[in-house]
Amino acid sequence: MLPIQQSYPQLIEQLSNHPLCLLQAPPGAGKSTWLPLQLLRDGHFQRIIMLEPRRLAARNIAQFLASQKNERLGQSVGLRLRQETKVSAETRLEIVTEGVLTRMLQSDPELSDVDLVIFDEFHERSLAADTALAFALESQLLRDDLKILIMSATLDGERYQQFIDCPMVTAEGRSYPIEEVYEPLAQSERWLEAMAPLVKRALSEQEGSVLVFLPGQREINRVGEQLTDLAANIEVHKLYGELDKQAQQEAIAPAPKGKRKVVLTTNVAETSLTIDGIRVVVDSGKRRAAEFNLKTGVTELKTVNISRSSATQRAGRAGRLQPGVVYRLGAKEQLERRASHDAPEMLTSDISPLLLEAKLWGASLDELQLLDPPTQAQQQQAQVLLQMLEVLEGDKLSPQAKAMHAMGTELRFAHLLYKAEKFERQWPGFLQLAVHFVALMEARISTASELSTALNAQLHRPHPAFRRQLRYWQQRLKLAQCQSLPMSLLPLVVALAYPDRLAKRRGQGMLMSNGAGVQASAEHWLDEDYLAIAEVGGQGGQRIFSATAFCPQQLQEHLPHLFSEQEVCEFNDKTAQFTNETRFKLGAITLRSQPSSQAISSQMKCQAWLGLLQKQGWALFKHPQSQQLRTRLVLAGQLLGAPFTYSDEQSLLAAAPQWLAPYLSEVQSLAQLQQLDYRPALLSLLDYSAQQQLDQQLPSKLVVPSGSTHSIQYQLDGPAKLSVRMQEVYGLTESPKLAQGKLPILMELLSPAQRPLQLTQDLAQFWQGSYREVQKEMKGRYPKHFWPDDPANAQATTRVKSRM
């Protein structure tokens, strides 16, 4: 019996009585493969949509469920992916990927003929899944009969329950036991070299096939090259998202009789995917994580350690069909110190897709139920990008926003294709050029750095992935095949997709139109002053991978919305003077400037001070009480959440033009700015209730047992500190904690002469231990002061013994 079967009656009861339920069940419990069909068989629901976070898992689950009913896919069990739909009038269970569900909700907010939405493997916390859940929760306001089921093996259940206020059903036990084997590393940075030997060890010590988790395609190829000397009965397969369908199916299929398989995979196999014959997992403990760089506007792929919940998911692949073994690279103690769950995409990615979806939904982000709301800095960056892509006009949707959204592709490419159709009359072949560029970008293949060279290469010797994407777009837009492209228009194509990555040479590097600096290549574009960049990333998101040169006049003629003329007032901290210029700009790039004829107003000075703050950051200010209040506010955001959600340092800095500007109008000099008491400005961000909560949970001062009040010194990267004479805290049996017990206080206990005697976060242990040594020394040095034998139960005082 599957674990889910034991919990099934309880789950049905909770779904019958509540609009939403959480299901936590181990890998192999039958959440994805047994439960949906059983819900239909028992007549509890008439039509179910189940969201799978990954295309590979969605396709294989759909095919498996259809086979369970002896049907072809598209009958009662359907599949809906981007560029692939297999559904019919008789479909009752539809497996979809995340973006698809969001579009279904946008087109029919009531989900009229659906009575259950299942979010599978929700622990992955993708941006699209969080968006779809927020919309589905709003759909329940329109329909009281719509049910939502959130499932995972590793849910952060208690937190989700607090957020959504719903019951949780737990299926205990794993289908089969899993033994854990740890392989400590002498040098952690050389982990990849240890993977192939560990795979060979697992093969020699265990029976059955082996699933090997690696962070990406590069590492898969590297380890694959080192496994060419295996026994003749062992086949090595690769499995990752960009692999063609046939190769994916060969990796998933059972090993031929008498043979064993080694499947080298990314975390696409971490979730709802059963690979027949696997009873051994070899886990590198690494994954590739997309991390959005707010400064450069680039999403960087980084290799990071997996969380404990991901380690559990991966190990579970070994116990799906029989008892299994997991070999983990690294010591057990290292795994136990890792984060419990991976950071949600909502806090690490570009949220412009979410902002657009919310606008189309008719809601602000503040109105949506988001488990981890994005920061103000993320929202501001997304707003600027959507304006550059002509989706927003100010804060409102543009007339073409819906048409671009309907294209069902990345927003940058949607903007390009929408505009290319308009430009086609003016420049025949422009739409074909745009489609070829989109196919090149979506294929994610290694190409020449110069985009025109890369496109010409694909015209003559197309890569299969490029050919697939090109065919899709040509059929979608009803275009014939072509033999040549108008390459002179390529800069316009890149600018329409990446208006924030237009760059001008600056010293040894280049400045992009979004204000970020990138490195000038030592191999390409040596004589070019202006580049339209398509791909950028690498260390710090500053390496140019592909680009083409452009002429500003050509862009200005055809894309005037990217250019502006601005009156700019700045404060030069080196000369201690204001400069006032009229600048013609391409985003953050100044193309030309001239002295302004306008006098510098107080408002212009205010903008100059704000510009200096954005340049220097919080180190500009020297007022200690203001710094302490800002630190308390940031800590409140980290430790308490709402209503302090948007109070991280980056967001406060990004929003300074709104909250700080009114307090800068009278500032006349740099020295005056540095000593500005901006506490009233910070407090203006909080209503009375939030100010009271801040003072209660993170007070600026603390009353000690002596009755005196002492200031607390807060810091962002350590405990809060309270400096107080030792006599004033007698009778205090434990160190105080703040922010609902989440922030310990470091007690700096002072002598009568205000000199440090002890630093401790465990006052009770200090009283019982090293206090004796302090007492012995201090009695001789300060005999008039009180040094009791039992300080934990003594009377606190500010006086000498004779006046107590």
Coordinates of N, CA and C in Angstrom, one line a residue, residues 569 571 578 600-610 612-613 620-621 660-678 681:
C569 N 21.0 67.9 -12.3 CA 21.8 68.6 -11.3 C 22.5 67.6 -10.5
F571 N 25.8 66.8 -7.5 CA 26.8 67.3 -6.6 C 28.1 66.5 -6.7
F578 N 28.0 72.0 -7.2 CA 26.9 71.5 -8.0 C 27.2 71.7 -9.5
I600 N 19.9 76.9 -10.4 CA 19.8 75.7 -9.6 C 18.7 76.0 -8.5
S601 N 17.6 75.3 -8.5 CA 16.6 75.5 -7.6 C 16.8 74.5 -6.4
S602 N 16.0 74.7 -5.3 CA 16.1 73.8 -4.2 C 15.6 72.4 -4.5
Q603 N 14.7 72.3 -5.4 CA 14.2 71.0 -5.9 C 15.4 70.3 -6.7
M604 N 16.1 71.0 -7.5 CA 17.2 70.4 -8.2 C 18.3 70.0 -7.2
K605 N 18.6 70.8 -6.2 CA 19.5 70.4 -5.2 C 19.1 69.1 -4.5
C606 N 17.8 69.0 -4.2 CA 17.3 67.8 -3.6 C 17.6 66.6 -4.5
Q607 N 17.4 66.7 -5.8 CA 17.7 65.6 -6.7 C 19.1 65.3 -6.7
A608 N 20.0 66.3 -6.6 CA 21.4 66.1 -6.5 C 21.8 65.3 -5.3
W609 N 21.2 65.7 -4.1 CA 21.5 64.9 -2.9 C 21.0 63.5 -3.0
L610 N 19.9 63.3 -3.6 CA 19.4 61.9 -3.8 C 20.3 61.1 -4.7
L612 N 23.5 61.6 -5.0 CA 24.7 61.3 -4.2 C 24.5 60.1 -3.3
L613 N 23.3 60.1 -2.7 CA 23.0 59.0 -1.8 C 23.0 57.6 -2.6
L620 N 27.0 57.4 3.4 CA 27.0 58.9 3.3 C 26.6 59.6 4.6
F621 N 25.6 59.0 5.3 CA 25.1 59.6 6.5 C 25.9 59.2 7.8
L660 N 12.4 60.2 1.5 CA 13.4 61.1 2.1 C 13.4 62.5 1.4
A661 N 13.0 62.6 0.2 CA 13.1 63.9 -0.6 C 12.4 65.0 0.2
P662 N 11.3 64.9 0.8 CA 10.7 66.1 1.5 C 11.5 66.6 2.6
Y663 N 12.5 65.9 3.1 CA 13.3 66.3 4.2 C 14.7 66.8 3.8
L664 N 14.9 67.0 2.5 CA 16.2 67.4 1.9 C 16.1 68.8 1.4
S665 N 14.9 69.4 1.4 CA 14.8 70.7 0.7 C 15.6 71.8 1.3
E666 N 15.9 71.7 2.6 CA 16.7 72.8 3.3 C 18.1 72.5 3.5
V667 N 18.6 71.3 2.9 CA 20.0 71.0 3.1 C 20.8 71.8 2.0
Q668 N 21.8 72.5 2.5 CA 22.6 73.4 1.7 C 24.0 72.9 1.4
S669 N 24.5 72.0 2.3 CA 25.9 71.6 2.2 C 26.1 70.1 2.4
L670 N 27.2 69.6 2.0 CA 27.5 68.2 2.2 C 27.6 67.8 3.7
A671 N 28.2 68.7 4.4 CA 28.3 68.5 5.9 C 27.0 68.4 6.5
Q672 N 26.1 69.3 6.1 CA 24.7 69.3 6.7 C 24.0 68.0 6.3
L673 N 24.2 67.5 5.1 CA 23.6 66.3 4.6 C 24.1 65.1 5.4
Q674 N 25.4 65.1 5.7 CA 26.0 63.9 6.4 C 25.4 63.8 7.8
Q675 N 25.1 65.0 8.4 CA 24.6 65.0 9.8 C 23.1 65.1 9.9
L676 N 22.4 64.9 8.8 CA 21.0 65.0 8.7 C 20.3 63.9 9.7
D677 N 19.4 64.4 10.5 CA 18.6 63.5 11.3 C 17.4 63.1 10.5
Y678 N 17.5 61.9 9.9 CA 16.4 61.5 9.0 C 15.4 60.5 9.7
A681 N 11.8 61.1 8.7 CA 11.5 60.5 7.4 C 11.3 59.0 7.4

